[in-house]
Amino acid sequence: MHKISVITVCFNAAEYIEETIQSVVEQKGVEFEYIIVDGLSTDGTVDIIKRYQASIDQWVSETDGGIAEAMNKGIGLATGDYLIFLHADDYFINTDGLS
Protein backbone atom coordinates (compact mmCIF):
# COMPACT_ATOMS: atom_id res chain seq x y z
CA MET A 1 0.00 0.00 0.00
CA HIS A 2 1.27 3.48 -0.83
CA LYS A 3 1.69 6.15 1.82
CA ILE A 4 0.14 9.59 1.30
CA SER A 5 1.60 12.79 2.70
CA VAL A 6 -1.09 15.36 3.49
CA ILE A 7 0.40 18.84 3.78
CA THR A 8 -1.39 21.91 5.09
CA VAL A 9 0.30 25.30 4.83
CA CYS A 10 -1.21 28.14 6.80
CA PHE A 11 -0.81 31.63 8.16
CA ASN A 12 -3.24 33.19 10.62
CA ALA A 13 -5.86 30.54 9.91
CA ALA A 14 -7.37 30.11 13.39
CA GLU A 15 -10.87 30.57 12.01
CA TYR A 16 -10.57 27.46 9.80
CA ILE A 17 -7.64 25.26 10.80
CA GLU A 18 -9.38 23.13 13.43
CA GLU A 19 -11.96 21.78 10.97
CA THR A 20 -9.16 21.08 8.51
CA ILE A 21 -7.08 19.19 11.07
CA GLN A 22 -10.06 17.18 12.31
CA SER A 23 -10.97 16.14 8.78
CA VAL A 24 -7.45 14.83 8.20
CA VAL A 25 -6.82 13.00 11.47
CA GLU A 26 -10.18 11.20 11.14
CA GLN A 27 -9.24 9.60 7.79
CA LYS A 28 -9.57 5.80 7.65
CA GLY A 29 -8.47 2.97 5.39
CA VAL A 30 -5.19 4.40 4.09
CA GLU A 31 -1.66 4.94 5.35
CA PHE A 32 -0.88 8.64 5.59
CA GLU A 33 1.15 11.22 7.42
CA TYR A 34 0.02 14.73 8.26
CA ILE A 35 2.35 17.72 8.01
CA ILE A 36 1.49 21.32 8.85
CA VAL A 37 3.71 24.24 7.86
CA ASP A 38 2.67 27.44 9.61
CA GLY A 39 4.10 30.84 8.71
CA LEU A 40 4.51 32.00 12.34
CA SER A 41 0.85 32.83 12.89
CA THR A 42 -0.16 35.32 15.58
CA ASP A 43 -3.92 34.68 15.76
CA GLY A 44 -4.07 31.46 17.80
CA THR A 45 -3.45 29.06 14.91
CA VAL A 46 -0.43 27.55 16.67
CA ASP A 47 -2.45 26.95 19.86
CA ILE A 48 -4.98 24.96 17.83
CA ILE A 49 -2.22 22.96 16.13
CA LYS A 50 -0.69 22.16 19.53
CA ARG A 51 -4.00 20.70 20.72
CA TYR A 52 -3.78 18.15 17.91
CA GLN A 53 -0.02 17.61 17.85
CA ALA A 54 -0.32 13.98 19.01
CA SER A 55 -2.17 13.27 15.74
CA ILE A 56 0.09 15.38 13.51
CA ASP A 57 3.26 13.68 12.30
CA GLN A 58 5.27 16.85 11.81
CA TRP A 59 4.61 20.55 12.15
CA VAL A 60 6.67 23.70 12.08
CA SER A 61 5.87 27.33 12.74
CA GLU A 62 8.45 29.72 11.37
CA THR A 63 8.71 32.64 9.01
CA ASP A 64 8.81 31.91 5.32
CA GLY A 65 8.82 33.74 2.02
CA GLY A 66 5.20 32.96 1.21
CA ILE A 67 3.00 30.05 0.25
CA ALA A 68 5.36 28.57 -2.35
CA GLU A 69 8.24 28.42 0.14
CA ALA A 70 5.93 26.93 2.77
CA MET A 71 4.75 24.28 0.31
CA ASN A 72 8.36 23.43 -0.51
CA LYS A 73 9.11 23.05 3.21
CA GLY A 74 6.23 20.61 3.44
CA ILE A 75 7.53 18.64 0.48
CA GLY A 76 10.94 18.49 2.15
CA LEU A 77 9.39 16.98 5.29
CA ALA A 78 7.19 14.50 3.42
CA THR A 79 8.02 10.79 3.28
CA GLY A 80 4.95 9.58 1.38
CA ASP A 81 4.70 8.16 -2.11
CA TYR A 82 2.03 10.75 -3.00
CA LEU A 83 1.45 14.33 -1.87
CA ILE A 84 -1.82 16.12 -1.24
CA PHE A 85 -1.98 19.80 -0.34
CA LEU A 86 -5.03 20.57 1.76
CA HIS A 87 -5.27 24.29 2.43
CA ALA A 88 -6.15 25.59 5.87
CA ASP A 89 -9.68 26.52 4.85
CA ASP A 90 -10.41 23.21 3.11
CA TYR A 91 -11.42 19.87 4.60
CA PHE A 92 -12.39 16.31 3.69
CA ILE A 93 -16.16 15.88 3.76
CA ASN A 94 -15.99 12.27 4.96
CA THR A 95 -13.55 9.85 6.62
CA ASP A 96 -12.65 8.02 3.41
CA GLY A 97 -11.54 11.06 1.43
CA LEU A 98 -7.98 9.76 1.11
CA SER A 99 -8.89 6.20 0.13
Tab-separated table of C-alpha atoms in Angstrom:
chain	number	residue	atom	x	y	z
A	1	MET	CA	0.000	0.000	0.000
A	2	HIS	CA	1.271	3.476	-0.826
A	3	LYS	CA	1.686	6.153	1.816
A	4	ILE	CA	0.137	9.587	1.299
A	5	SER	CA	1.598	12.794	2.701
A	6	VAL	CA	-1.091	15.359	3.485
A	7	ILE	CA	0.401	18.845	3.776
A	8	THR	CA	-1.387	21.913	5.094
A	9	VAL	CA	0.300	25.298	4.830
A	10	CYS	CA	-1.210	28.135	6.798
A	11	PHE	CA	-0.812	31.629	8.161
A	12	ASN	CA	-3.242	33.185	10.625
A	13	ALA	CA	-5.865	30.536	9.908
A	14	ALA	CA	-7.365	30.112	13.387
A	15	GLU	CA	-10.868	30.570	12.009
A	16	TYR	CA	-10.571	27.459	9.803
A	17	ILE	CA	-7.637	25.259	10.805
A	18	GLU	CA	-9.382	23.132	13.431
A	19	GLU	CA	-11.958	21.782	10.972
A	20	THR	CA	-9.156	21.082	8.507
A	21	ILE	CA	-7.082	19.187	11.071
A	22	GLN	CA	-10.063	17.177	12.313
A	23	SER	CA	-10.966	16.140	8.785
A	24	VAL	CA	-7.447	14.827	8.198
A	25	VAL	CA	-6.824	13.003	11.472
A	26	GLU	CA	-10.179	11.199	11.135
A	27	GLN	CA	-9.242	9.602	7.786
A	28	LYS	CA	-9.567	5.800	7.645
A	29	GLY	CA	-8.465	2.973	5.392
A	30	VAL	CA	-5.193	4.400	4.094
A	31	GLU	CA	-1.660	4.942	5.347
A	32	PHE	CA	-0.882	8.638	5.587
A	33	GLU	CA	1.147	11.219	7.417
A	34	TYR	CA	0.023	14.726	8.258
A	35	ILE	CA	2.347	17.716	8.010
A	36	ILE	CA	1.489	21.323	8.849
A	37	VAL	CA	3.708	24.244	7.861
A	38	ASP	CA	2.667	27.440	9.611
A	39	GLY	CA	4.103	30.840	8.710
A	40	LEU	CA	4.507	31.999	12.345
A	41	SER	CA	0.850	32.827	12.894
A	42	THR	CA	-0.159	35.322	15.577
A	43	ASP	CA	-3.920	34.681	15.761
A	44	GLY	CA	-4.066	31.463	17.802
A	45	THR	CA	-3.454	29.057	14.913
A	46	VAL	CA	-0.431	27.551	16.674
A	47	ASP	CA	-2.446	26.947	19.863
A	48	ILE	CA	-4.976	24.962	17.829
A	49	ILE	CA	-2.216	22.962	16.127
A	50	LYS	CA	-0.685	22.160	19.529
A	51	ARG	CA	-3.997	20.704	20.723
A	52	TYR	CA	-3.778	18.147	17.912
A	53	GLN	CA	-0.016	17.606	17.849
A	54	ALA	CA	-0.321	13.980	19.011
A	55	SER	CA	-2.167	13.268	15.736
A	56	ILE	CA	0.094	15.382	13.513
A	57	ASP	CA	3.256	13.679	12.297
A	58	GLN	CA	5.272	16.854	11.814
A	59	TRP	CA	4.612	20.550	12.146
A	60	VAL	CA	6.674	23.702	12.080
A	61	SER	CA	5.867	27.329	12.744
A	62	GLU	CA	8.446	29.724	11.373
A	63	THR	CA	8.711	32.640	9.009
A	64	ASP	CA	8.810	31.905	5.322
A	65	GLY	CA	8.819	33.739	2.019
A	66	GLY	CA	5.201	32.962	1.206
A	67	ILE	CA	2.995	30.050	0.251
A	68	ALA	CA	5.364	28.567	-2.346
A	69	GLU	CA	8.237	28.421	0.135
A	70	ALA	CA	5.934	26.930	2.771
A	71	MET	CA	4.750	24.281	0.312
A	72	ASN	CA	8.359	23.432	-0.513
A	73	LYS	CA	9.108	23.054	3.208
A	74	GLY	CA	6.229	20.609	3.437
A	75	ILE	CA	7.528	18.642	0.477
A	76	GLY	CA	10.935	18.492	2.150
A	77	LEU	CA	9.392	16.983	5.286
A	78	ALA	CA	7.192	14.496	3.424
A	79	THR	CA	8.016	10.790	3.281
A	80	GLY	CA	4.950	9.582	1.382
A	81	ASP	CA	4.695	8.160	-2.111
A	82	TYR	CA	2.035	10.748	-2.996
A	83	LEU	CA	1.449	14.329	-1.867
A	84	ILE	CA	-1.821	16.118	-1.236
A	85	PHE	CA	-1.981	19.799	-0.343
A	86	LEU	CA	-5.035	20.571	1.762
A	87	HIS	CA	-5.272	24.286	2.429
A	88	ALA	CA	-6.146	25.592	5.874
A	89	ASP	CA	-9.680	26.524	4.848
A	90	ASP	CA	-10.406	23.205	3.111
A	91	TYR	CA	-11.416	19.866	4.596
A	92	PHE	CA	-12.388	16.309	3.690
A	93	ILE	CA	-16.159	15.876	3.761
A	94	ASN	CA	-15.992	12.267	4.959
A	95	THR	CA	-13.550	9.853	6.617
A	96	ASP	CA	-12.649	8.015	3.409
A	97	GLY	CA	-11.543	11.063	1.435
A	98	LEU	CA	-7.982	9.757	1.113
A	99	SER	CA	-8.888	6.198	0.127
